[in-house]
PDB file of C-alpha atoms and ligand atoms in Angstrom:
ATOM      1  CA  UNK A   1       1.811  -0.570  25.388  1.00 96.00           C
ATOM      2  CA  UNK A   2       2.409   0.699  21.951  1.00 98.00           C
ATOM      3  CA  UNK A   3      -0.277  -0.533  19.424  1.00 98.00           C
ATOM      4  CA  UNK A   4       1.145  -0.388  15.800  1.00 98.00           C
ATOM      5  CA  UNK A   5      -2.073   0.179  13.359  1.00 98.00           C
ATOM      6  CA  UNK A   6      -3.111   0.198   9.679  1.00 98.00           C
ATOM      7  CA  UNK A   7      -4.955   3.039   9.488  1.00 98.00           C
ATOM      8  CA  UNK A   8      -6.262   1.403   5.612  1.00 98.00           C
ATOM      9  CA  UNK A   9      -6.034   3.309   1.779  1.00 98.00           C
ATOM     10  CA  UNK A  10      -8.074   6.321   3.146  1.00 96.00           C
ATOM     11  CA  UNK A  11     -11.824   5.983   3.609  1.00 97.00           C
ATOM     12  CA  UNK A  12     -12.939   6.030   7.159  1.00 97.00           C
ATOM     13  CA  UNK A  13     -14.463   3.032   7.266  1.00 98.00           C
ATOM     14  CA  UNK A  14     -11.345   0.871   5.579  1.00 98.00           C
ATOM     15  CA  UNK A  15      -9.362   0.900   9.552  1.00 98.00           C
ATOM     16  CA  UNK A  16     -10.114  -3.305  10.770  1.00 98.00           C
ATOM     17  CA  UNK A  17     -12.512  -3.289  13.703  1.00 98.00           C
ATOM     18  CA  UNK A  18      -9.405  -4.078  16.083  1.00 98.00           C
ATOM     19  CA  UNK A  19      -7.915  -1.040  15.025  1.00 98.00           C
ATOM     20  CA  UNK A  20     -10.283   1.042  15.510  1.00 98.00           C
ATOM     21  CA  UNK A  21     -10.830  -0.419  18.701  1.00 98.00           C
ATOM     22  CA  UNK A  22      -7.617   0.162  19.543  1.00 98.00           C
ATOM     23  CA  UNK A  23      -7.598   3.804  18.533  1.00 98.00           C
ATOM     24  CA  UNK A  24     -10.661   4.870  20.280  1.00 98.00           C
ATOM     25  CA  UNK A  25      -9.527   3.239  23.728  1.00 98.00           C
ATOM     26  CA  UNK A  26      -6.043   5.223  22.962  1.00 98.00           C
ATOM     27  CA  UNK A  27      -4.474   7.656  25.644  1.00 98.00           C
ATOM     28  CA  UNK A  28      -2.020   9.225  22.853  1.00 98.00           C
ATOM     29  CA  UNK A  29      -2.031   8.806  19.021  1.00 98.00           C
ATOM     30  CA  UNK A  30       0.901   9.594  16.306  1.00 98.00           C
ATOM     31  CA  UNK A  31      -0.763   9.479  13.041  1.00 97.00           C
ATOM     32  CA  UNK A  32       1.223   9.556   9.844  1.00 93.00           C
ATOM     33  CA  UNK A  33       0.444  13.173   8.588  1.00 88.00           C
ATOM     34  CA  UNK A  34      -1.027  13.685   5.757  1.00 81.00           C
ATOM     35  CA  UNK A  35      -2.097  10.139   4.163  1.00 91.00           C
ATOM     36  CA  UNK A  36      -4.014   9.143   6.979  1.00 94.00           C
ATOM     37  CA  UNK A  37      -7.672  10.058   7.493  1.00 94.00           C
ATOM     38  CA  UNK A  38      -8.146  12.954   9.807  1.00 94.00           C
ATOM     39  CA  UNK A  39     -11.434  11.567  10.513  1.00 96.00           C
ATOM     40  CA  UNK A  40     -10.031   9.066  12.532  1.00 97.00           C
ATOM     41  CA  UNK A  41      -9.085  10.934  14.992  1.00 97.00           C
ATOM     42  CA  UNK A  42     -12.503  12.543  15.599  1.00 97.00           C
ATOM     43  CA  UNK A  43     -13.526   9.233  17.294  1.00 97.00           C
ATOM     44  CA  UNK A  44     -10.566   9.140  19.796  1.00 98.00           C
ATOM     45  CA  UNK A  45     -11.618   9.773  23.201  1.00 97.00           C
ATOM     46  CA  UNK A  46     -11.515  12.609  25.258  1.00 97.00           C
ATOM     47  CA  UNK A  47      -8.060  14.032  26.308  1.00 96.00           C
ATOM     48  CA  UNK A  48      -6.695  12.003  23.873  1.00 98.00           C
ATOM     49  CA  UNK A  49      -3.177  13.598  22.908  1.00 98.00           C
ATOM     50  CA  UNK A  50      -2.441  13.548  18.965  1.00 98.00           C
ATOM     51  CA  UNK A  51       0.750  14.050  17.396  1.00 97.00           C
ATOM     52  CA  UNK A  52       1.154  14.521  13.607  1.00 97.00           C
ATOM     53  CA  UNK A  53       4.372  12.342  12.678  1.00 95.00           C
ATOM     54  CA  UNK A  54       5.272  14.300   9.747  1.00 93.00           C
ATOM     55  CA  UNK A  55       6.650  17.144  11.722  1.00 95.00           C
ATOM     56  CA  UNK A  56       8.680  14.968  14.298  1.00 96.00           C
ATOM     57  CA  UNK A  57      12.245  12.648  14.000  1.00 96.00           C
ATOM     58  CA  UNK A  58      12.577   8.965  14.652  1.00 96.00           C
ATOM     59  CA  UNK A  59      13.394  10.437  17.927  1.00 97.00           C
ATOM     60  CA  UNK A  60      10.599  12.281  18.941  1.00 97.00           C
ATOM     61  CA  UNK A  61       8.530   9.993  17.927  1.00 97.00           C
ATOM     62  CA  UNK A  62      10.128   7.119  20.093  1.00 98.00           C
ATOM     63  CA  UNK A  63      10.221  10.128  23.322  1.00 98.00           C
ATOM     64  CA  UNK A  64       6.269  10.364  23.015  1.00 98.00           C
ATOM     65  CA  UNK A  65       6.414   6.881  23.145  1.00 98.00           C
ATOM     66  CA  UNK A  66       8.272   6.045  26.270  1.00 98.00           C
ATOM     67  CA  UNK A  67       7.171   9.149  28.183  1.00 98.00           C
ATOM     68  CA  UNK A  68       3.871   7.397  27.547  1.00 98.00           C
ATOM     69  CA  UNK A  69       4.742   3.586  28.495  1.00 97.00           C
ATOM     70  CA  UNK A  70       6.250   5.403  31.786  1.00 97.00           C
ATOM     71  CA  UNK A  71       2.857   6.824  32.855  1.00 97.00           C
ATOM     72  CA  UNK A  72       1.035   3.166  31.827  1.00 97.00           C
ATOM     73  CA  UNK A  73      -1.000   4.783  28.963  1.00 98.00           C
ATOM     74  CA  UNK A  74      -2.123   3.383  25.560  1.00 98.00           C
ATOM     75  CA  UNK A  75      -0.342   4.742  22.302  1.00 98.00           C
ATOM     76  CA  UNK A  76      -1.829   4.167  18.501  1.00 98.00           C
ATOM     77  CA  UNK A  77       1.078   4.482  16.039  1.00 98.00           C
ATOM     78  CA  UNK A  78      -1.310   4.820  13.156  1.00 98.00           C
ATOM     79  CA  UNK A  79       0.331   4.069   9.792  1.00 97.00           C
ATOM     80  CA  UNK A  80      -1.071   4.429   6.442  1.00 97.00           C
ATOM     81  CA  UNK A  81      -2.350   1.037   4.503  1.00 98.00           C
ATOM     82  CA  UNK A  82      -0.939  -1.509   6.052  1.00 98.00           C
ATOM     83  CA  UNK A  83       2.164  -0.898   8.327  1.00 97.00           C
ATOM     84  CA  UNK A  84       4.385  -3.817   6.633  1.00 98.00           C
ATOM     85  CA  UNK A  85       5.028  -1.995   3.391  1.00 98.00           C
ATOM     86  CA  UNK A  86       7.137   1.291   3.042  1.00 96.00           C
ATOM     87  CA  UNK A  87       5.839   2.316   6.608  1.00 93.00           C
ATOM     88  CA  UNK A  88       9.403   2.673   8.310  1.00 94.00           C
ATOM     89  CA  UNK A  89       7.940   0.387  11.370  1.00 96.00           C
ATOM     90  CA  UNK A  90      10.796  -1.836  11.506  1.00 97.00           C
ATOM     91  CA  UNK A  91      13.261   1.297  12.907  1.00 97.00           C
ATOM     92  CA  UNK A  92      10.489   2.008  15.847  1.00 97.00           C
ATOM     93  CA  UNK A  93      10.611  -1.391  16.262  1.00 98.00           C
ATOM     94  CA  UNK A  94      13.944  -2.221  17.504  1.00 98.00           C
ATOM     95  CA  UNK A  95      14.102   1.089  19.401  1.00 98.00           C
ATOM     96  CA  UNK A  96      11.162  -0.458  21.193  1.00 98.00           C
ATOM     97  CA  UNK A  97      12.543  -3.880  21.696  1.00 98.00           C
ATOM     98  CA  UNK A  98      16.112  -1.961  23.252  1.00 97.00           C
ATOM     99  CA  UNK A  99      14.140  -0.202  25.621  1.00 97.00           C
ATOM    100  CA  UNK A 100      12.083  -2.880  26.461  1.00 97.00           C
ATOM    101  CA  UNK A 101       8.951  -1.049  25.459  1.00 98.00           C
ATOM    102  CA  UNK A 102       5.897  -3.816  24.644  1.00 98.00           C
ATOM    103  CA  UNK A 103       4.077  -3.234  21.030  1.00 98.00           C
ATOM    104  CA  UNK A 104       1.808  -5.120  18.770  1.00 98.00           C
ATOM    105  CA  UNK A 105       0.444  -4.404  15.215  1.00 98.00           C
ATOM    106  CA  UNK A 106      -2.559  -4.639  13.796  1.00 98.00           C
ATOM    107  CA  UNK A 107      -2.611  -4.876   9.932  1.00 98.00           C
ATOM    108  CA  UNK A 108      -4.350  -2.743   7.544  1.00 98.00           C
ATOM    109  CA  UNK A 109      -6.025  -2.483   4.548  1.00 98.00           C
ATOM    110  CA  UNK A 110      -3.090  -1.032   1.927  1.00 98.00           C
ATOM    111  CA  UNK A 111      -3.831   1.614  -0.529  1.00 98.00           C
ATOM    112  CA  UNK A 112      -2.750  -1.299  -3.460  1.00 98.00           C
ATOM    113  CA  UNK A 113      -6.136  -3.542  -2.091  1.00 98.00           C
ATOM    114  CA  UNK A 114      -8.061  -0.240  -2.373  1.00 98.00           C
ATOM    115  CA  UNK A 115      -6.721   0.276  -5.809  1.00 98.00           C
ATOM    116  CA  UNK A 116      -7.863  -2.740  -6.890  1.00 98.00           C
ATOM    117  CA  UNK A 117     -10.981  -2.167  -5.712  1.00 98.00           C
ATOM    118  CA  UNK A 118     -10.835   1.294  -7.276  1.00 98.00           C
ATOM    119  CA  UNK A 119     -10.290  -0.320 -10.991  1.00 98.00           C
ATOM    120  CA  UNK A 120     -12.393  -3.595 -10.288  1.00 98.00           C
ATOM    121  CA  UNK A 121      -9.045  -5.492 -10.923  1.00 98.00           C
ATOM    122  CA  UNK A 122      -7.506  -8.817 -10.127  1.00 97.00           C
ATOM    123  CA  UNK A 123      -4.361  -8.631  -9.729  1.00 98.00           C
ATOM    124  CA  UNK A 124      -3.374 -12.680 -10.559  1.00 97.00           C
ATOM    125  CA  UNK A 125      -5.162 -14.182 -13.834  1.00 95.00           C
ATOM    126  CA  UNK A 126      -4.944 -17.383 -15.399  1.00 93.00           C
ATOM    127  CA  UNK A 127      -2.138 -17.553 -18.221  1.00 92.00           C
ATOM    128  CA  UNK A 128      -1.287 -13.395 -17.765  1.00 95.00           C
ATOM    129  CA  UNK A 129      -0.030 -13.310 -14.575  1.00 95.00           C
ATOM    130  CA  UNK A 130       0.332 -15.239 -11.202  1.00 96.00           C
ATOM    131  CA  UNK A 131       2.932 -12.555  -9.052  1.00 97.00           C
ATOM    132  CA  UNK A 132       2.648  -9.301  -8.062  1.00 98.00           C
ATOM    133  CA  UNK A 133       5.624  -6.916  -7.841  1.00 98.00           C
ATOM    134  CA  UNK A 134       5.724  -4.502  -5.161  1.00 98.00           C
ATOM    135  CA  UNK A 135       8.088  -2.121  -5.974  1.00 97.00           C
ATOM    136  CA  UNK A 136       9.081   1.850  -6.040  1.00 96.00           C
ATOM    137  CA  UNK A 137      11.308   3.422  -8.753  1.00 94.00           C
ATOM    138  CA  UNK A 138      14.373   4.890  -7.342  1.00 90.00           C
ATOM    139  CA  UNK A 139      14.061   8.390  -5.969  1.00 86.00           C
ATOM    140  CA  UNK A 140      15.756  10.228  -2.898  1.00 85.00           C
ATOM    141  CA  UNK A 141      15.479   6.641  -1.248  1.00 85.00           C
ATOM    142  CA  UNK A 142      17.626   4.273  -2.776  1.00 89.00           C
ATOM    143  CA  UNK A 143      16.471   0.602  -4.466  1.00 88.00           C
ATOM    144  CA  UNK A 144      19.154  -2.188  -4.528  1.00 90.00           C
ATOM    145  CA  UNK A 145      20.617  -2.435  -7.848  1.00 88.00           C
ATOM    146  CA  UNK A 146      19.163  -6.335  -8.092  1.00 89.00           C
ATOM    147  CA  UNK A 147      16.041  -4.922  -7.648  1.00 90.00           C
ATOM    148  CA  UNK A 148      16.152  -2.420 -10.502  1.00 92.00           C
ATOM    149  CA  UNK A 149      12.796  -2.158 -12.671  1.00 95.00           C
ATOM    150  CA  UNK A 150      15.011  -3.057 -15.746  1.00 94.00           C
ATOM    151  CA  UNK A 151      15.623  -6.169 -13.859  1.00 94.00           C
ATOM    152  CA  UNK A 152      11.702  -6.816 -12.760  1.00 94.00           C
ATOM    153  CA  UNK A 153      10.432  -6.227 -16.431  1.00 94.00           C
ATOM    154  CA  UNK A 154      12.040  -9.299 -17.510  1.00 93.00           C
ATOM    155  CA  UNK A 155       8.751 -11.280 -15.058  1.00 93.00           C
ATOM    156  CA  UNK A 156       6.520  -9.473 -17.085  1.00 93.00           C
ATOM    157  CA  UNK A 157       4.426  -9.720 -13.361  1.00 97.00           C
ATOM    158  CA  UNK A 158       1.871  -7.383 -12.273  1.00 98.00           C
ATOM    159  CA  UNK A 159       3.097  -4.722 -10.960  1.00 98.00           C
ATOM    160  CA  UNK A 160       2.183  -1.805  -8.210  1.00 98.00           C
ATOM    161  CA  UNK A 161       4.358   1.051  -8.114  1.00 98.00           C
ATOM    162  CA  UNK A 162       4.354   2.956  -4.280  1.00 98.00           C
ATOM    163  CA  UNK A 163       6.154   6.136  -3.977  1.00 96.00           C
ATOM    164  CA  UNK A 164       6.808   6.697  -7.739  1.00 96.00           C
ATOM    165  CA  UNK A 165       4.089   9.268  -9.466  1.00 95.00           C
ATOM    166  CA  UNK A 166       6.968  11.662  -9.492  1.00 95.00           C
ATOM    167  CA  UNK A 167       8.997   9.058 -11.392  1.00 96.00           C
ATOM    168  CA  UNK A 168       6.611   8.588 -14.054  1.00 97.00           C
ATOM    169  CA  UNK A 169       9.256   9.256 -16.733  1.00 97.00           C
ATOM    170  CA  UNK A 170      11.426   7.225 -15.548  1.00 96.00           C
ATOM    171  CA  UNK A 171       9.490   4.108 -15.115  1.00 97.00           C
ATOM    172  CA  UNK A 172       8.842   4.240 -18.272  1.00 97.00           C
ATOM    173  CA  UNK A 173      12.073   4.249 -19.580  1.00 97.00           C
ATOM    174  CA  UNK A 174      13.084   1.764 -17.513  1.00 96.00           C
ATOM    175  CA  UNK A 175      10.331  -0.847 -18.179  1.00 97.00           C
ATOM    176  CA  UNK A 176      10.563  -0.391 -22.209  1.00 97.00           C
ATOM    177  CA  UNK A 177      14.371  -0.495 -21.432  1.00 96.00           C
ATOM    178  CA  UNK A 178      13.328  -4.082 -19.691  1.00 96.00           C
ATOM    179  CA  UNK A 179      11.424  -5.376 -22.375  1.00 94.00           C
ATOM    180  CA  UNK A 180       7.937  -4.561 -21.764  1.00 96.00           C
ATOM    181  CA  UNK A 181       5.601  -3.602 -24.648  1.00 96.00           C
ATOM    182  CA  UNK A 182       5.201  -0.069 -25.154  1.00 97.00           C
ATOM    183  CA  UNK A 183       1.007  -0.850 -25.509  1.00 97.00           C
ATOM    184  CA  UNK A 184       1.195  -2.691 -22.016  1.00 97.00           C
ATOM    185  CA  UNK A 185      -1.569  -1.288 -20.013  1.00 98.00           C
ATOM    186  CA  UNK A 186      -0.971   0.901 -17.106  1.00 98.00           C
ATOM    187  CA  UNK A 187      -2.998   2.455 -14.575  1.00 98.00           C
ATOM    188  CA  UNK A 188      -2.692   4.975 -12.154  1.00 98.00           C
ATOM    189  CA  UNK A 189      -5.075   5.094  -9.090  1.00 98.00           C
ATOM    190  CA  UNK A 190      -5.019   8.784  -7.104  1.00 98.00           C
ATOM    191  CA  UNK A 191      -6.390   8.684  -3.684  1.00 98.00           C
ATOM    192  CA  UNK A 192      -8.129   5.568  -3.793  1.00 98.00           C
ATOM    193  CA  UNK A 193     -10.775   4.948  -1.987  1.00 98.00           C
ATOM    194  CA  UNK A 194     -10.915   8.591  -0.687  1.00 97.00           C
ATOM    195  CA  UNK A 195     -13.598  10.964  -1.653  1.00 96.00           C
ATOM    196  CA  UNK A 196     -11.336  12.407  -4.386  1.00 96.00           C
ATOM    197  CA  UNK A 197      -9.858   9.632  -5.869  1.00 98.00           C
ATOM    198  CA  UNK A 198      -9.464   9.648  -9.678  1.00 98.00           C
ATOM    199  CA  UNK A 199      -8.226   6.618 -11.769  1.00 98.00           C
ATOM    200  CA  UNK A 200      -7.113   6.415 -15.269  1.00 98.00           C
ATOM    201  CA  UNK A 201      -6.308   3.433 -17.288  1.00 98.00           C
ATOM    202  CA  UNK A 202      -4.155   4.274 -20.056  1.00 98.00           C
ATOM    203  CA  UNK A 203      -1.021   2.568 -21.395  1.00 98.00           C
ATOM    204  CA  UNK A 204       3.265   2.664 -20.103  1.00 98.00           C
ATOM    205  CA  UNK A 205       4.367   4.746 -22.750  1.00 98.00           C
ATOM    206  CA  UNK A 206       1.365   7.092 -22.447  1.00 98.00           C
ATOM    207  CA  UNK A 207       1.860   6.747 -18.459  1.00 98.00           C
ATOM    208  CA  UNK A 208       4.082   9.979 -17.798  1.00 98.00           C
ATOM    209  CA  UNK A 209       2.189  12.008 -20.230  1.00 98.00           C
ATOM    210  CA  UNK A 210      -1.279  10.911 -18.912  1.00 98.00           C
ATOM    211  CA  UNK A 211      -0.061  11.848 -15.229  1.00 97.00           C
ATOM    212  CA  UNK A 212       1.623  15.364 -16.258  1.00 97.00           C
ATOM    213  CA  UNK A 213      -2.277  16.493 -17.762  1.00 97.00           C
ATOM    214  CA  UNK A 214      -3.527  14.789 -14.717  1.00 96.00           C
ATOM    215  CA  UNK A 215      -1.245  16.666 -12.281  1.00 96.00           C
ATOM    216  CA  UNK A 216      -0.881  13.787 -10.463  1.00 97.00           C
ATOM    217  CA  UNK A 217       2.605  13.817  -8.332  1.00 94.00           C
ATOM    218  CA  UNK A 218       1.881  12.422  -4.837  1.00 94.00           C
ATOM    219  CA  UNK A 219      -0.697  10.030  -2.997  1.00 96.00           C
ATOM    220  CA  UNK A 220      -1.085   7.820  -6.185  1.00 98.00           C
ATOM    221  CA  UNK A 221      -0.029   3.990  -7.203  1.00 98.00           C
ATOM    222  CA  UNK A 222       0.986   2.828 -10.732  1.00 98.00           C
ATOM    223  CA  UNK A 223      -0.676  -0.499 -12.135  1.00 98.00           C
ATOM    224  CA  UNK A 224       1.241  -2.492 -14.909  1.00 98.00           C
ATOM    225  CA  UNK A 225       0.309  -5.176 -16.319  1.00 97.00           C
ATOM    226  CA  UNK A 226      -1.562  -7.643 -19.056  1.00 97.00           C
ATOM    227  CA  UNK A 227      -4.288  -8.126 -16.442  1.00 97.00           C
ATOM    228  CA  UNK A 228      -5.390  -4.272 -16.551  1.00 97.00           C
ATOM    229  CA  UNK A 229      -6.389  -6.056 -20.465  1.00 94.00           C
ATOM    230  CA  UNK A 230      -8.883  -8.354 -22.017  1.00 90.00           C
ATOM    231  CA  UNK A 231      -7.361 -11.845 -22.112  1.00 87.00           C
ATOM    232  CA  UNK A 232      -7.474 -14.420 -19.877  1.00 86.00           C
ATOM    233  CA  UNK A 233      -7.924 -18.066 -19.053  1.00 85.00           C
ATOM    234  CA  UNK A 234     -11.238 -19.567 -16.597  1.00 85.00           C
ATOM    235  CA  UNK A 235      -9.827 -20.825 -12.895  1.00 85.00           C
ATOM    236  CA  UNK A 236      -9.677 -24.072 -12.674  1.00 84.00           C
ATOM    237  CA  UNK A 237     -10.777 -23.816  -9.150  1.00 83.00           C
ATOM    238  CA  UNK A 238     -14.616 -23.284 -10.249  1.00 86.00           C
ATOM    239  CA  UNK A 239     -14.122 -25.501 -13.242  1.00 87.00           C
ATOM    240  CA  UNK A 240     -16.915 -28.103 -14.189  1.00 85.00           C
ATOM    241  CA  UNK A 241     -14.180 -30.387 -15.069  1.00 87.00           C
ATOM    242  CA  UNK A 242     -11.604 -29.721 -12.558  1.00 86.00           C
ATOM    243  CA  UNK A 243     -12.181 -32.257  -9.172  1.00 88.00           C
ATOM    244  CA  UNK A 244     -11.150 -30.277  -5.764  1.00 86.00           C
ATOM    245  CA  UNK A 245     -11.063 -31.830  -2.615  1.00 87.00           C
ATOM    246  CA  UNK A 246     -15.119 -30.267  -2.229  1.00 88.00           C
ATOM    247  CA  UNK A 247     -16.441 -31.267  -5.122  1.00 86.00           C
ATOM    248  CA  UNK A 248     -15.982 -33.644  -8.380  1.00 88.00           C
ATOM    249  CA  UNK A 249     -15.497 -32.874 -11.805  1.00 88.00           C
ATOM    250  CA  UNK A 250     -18.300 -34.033 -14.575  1.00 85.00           C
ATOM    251  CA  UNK A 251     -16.532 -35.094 -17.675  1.00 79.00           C
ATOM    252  CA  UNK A 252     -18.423 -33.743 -20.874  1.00 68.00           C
TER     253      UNK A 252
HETATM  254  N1  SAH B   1       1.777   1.447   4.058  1.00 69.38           N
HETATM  255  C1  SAH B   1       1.110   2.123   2.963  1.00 69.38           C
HETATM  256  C2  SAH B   1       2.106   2.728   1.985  1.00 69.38           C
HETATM  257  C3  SAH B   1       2.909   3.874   2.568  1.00 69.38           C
HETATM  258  S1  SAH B   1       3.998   4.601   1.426  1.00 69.38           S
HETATM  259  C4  SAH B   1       0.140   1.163   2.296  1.00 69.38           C
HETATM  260  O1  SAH B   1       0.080  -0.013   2.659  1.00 69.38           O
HETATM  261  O2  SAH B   1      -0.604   1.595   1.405  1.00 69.38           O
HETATM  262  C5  SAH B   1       3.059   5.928   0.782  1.00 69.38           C
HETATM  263  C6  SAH B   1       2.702   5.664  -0.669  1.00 69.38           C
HETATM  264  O3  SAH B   1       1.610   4.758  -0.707  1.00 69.38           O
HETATM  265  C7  SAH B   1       2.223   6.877  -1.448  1.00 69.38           C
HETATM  266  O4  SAH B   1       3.287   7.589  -2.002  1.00 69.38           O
HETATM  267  C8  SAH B   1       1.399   6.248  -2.532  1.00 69.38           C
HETATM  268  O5  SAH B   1       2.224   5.699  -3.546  1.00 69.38           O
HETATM  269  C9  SAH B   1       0.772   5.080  -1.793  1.00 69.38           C
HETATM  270  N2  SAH B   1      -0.556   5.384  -1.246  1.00 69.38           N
HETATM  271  C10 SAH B   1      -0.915   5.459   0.054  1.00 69.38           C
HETATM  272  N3  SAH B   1      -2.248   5.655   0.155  1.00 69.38           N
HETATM  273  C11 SAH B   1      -2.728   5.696  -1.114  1.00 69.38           C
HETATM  274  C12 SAH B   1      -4.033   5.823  -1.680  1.00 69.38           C
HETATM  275  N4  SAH B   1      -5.124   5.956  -0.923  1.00 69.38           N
HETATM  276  N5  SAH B   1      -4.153   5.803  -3.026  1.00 69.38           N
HETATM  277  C13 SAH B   1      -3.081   5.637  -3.819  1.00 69.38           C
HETATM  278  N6  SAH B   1      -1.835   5.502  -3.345  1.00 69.38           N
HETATM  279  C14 SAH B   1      -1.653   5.521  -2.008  1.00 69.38           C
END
């Protein structure tokens, strides 16, 4: 059985208790290099073979795991965050499914919960915004054209940038380009929730600049968005006027 888990942003103790269940009853484990927590693995048990997935192909990857389903043993796939977003599961997936090769997942905590954490953020506020944006800027990998950041500035939407601190530049060009304010606040999280994370909240056209004194290239998410700022309206939800099906509104 192949066991699909979310390894969480970074710190240790961010895996779910199923996954880390999971991972210390595994017979093999192929983490995902070098964004996962190596500290994981101490608490795998003995005999435990680990692969590090950022040397190996699709290929080899999908060999460890059938050698392994052959001799009945238990194999942790151990993704980064959450598996669901930018964690190339979908490919091992269907390999699986053609061979006939059982899996589950087991979701994680992603590294754009941990930023939020990191800042002490919401990302949906009354009257700023209600979506979030998940999105990357284009690099080696490429983005549909409908999905262009030119085209996403026009929501005006929180938004989380994976896979883009080397793009700085160019999502800033391309969100002025899409209409957002040059002021807009922006934030960059490094590492969150690791022991070295850093996080700076500065503004999109500063963005590139702040990230080029910051050295910051890899392992970090961008933040933009009205609710990094100062305005915003009350929920409803807790209300003293607002009736929900728990409890009744007073009228002042
Ligand atoms: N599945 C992962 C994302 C994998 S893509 C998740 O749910 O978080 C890898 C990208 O995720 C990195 O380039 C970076 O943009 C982001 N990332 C992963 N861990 C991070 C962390 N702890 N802090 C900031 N960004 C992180």
């Amino acid at each position: 059985m192949i066991h699909f888990v979310g390894a969480g942003p970074g710190a240790k103790d961010l895996i779910t208790l199923r996954g880390y269940r999971l991972l210390t009853q595994a017979d093999v484990v192929i983490y995902a290099g070098s964004l996962v927590n190596p500290d994981l693995l101490q608490d795998t048990k003995e005999g435990c073979e680990i692969y590090n997935s950022a040397y190996m192909t699709l290929d080899e990857v999908l060999g460890v795991m059938e050698v392994s389903e052959e001799e009945n043993q238990s194999v942790v796939r151990l993704h980064t965050g959450d598996p669901s977003l930018y964690g190339a599961i979908r490919e091992q997936m269907d390999a699986l499914r053609e061979k006939k090769i059982p899996f589950d997942i087991c979701p994680g905590v992603s590294s754009f919960s941990g930023a939020a954490a990191a800042l002490e953020i919401e990302y949906t506020l009354p009257e700023v915004s209600q979506s979030l944006i998940i999105t990357r800027a284009q690099g080696r990998t490429p983005v549909p054209q409908r999905e262009s950041l030119t085209s996403f500035a026009v929501h005006q939407s929180t938004m989380v940038l994976f896979l883009s601190s080397s793009l700085a530049h160019k999502v800033r060009e391309d969100l002025i380009r899409g209409g957002y304010d040059k002021q807009t606040p922006a934030a960059i999280v490094y590492k969150a929730t690791w022991p070295e994370e850093r996080k700076i909240v500065t503004t999109l056209d500063r963005l590139p600049f702040v990230m080029e004194e910051e050295e910051i290239t890899k392992t970090a998410l961008i933040i933009i968005g009205n609710i990094l700022g100062d305005f915003y309206e009350k929920s409803k939800l807790y209300d003293p006027s607002f009736t929900t099906e728990y409890r009744k509104g007073i009228q002042k």
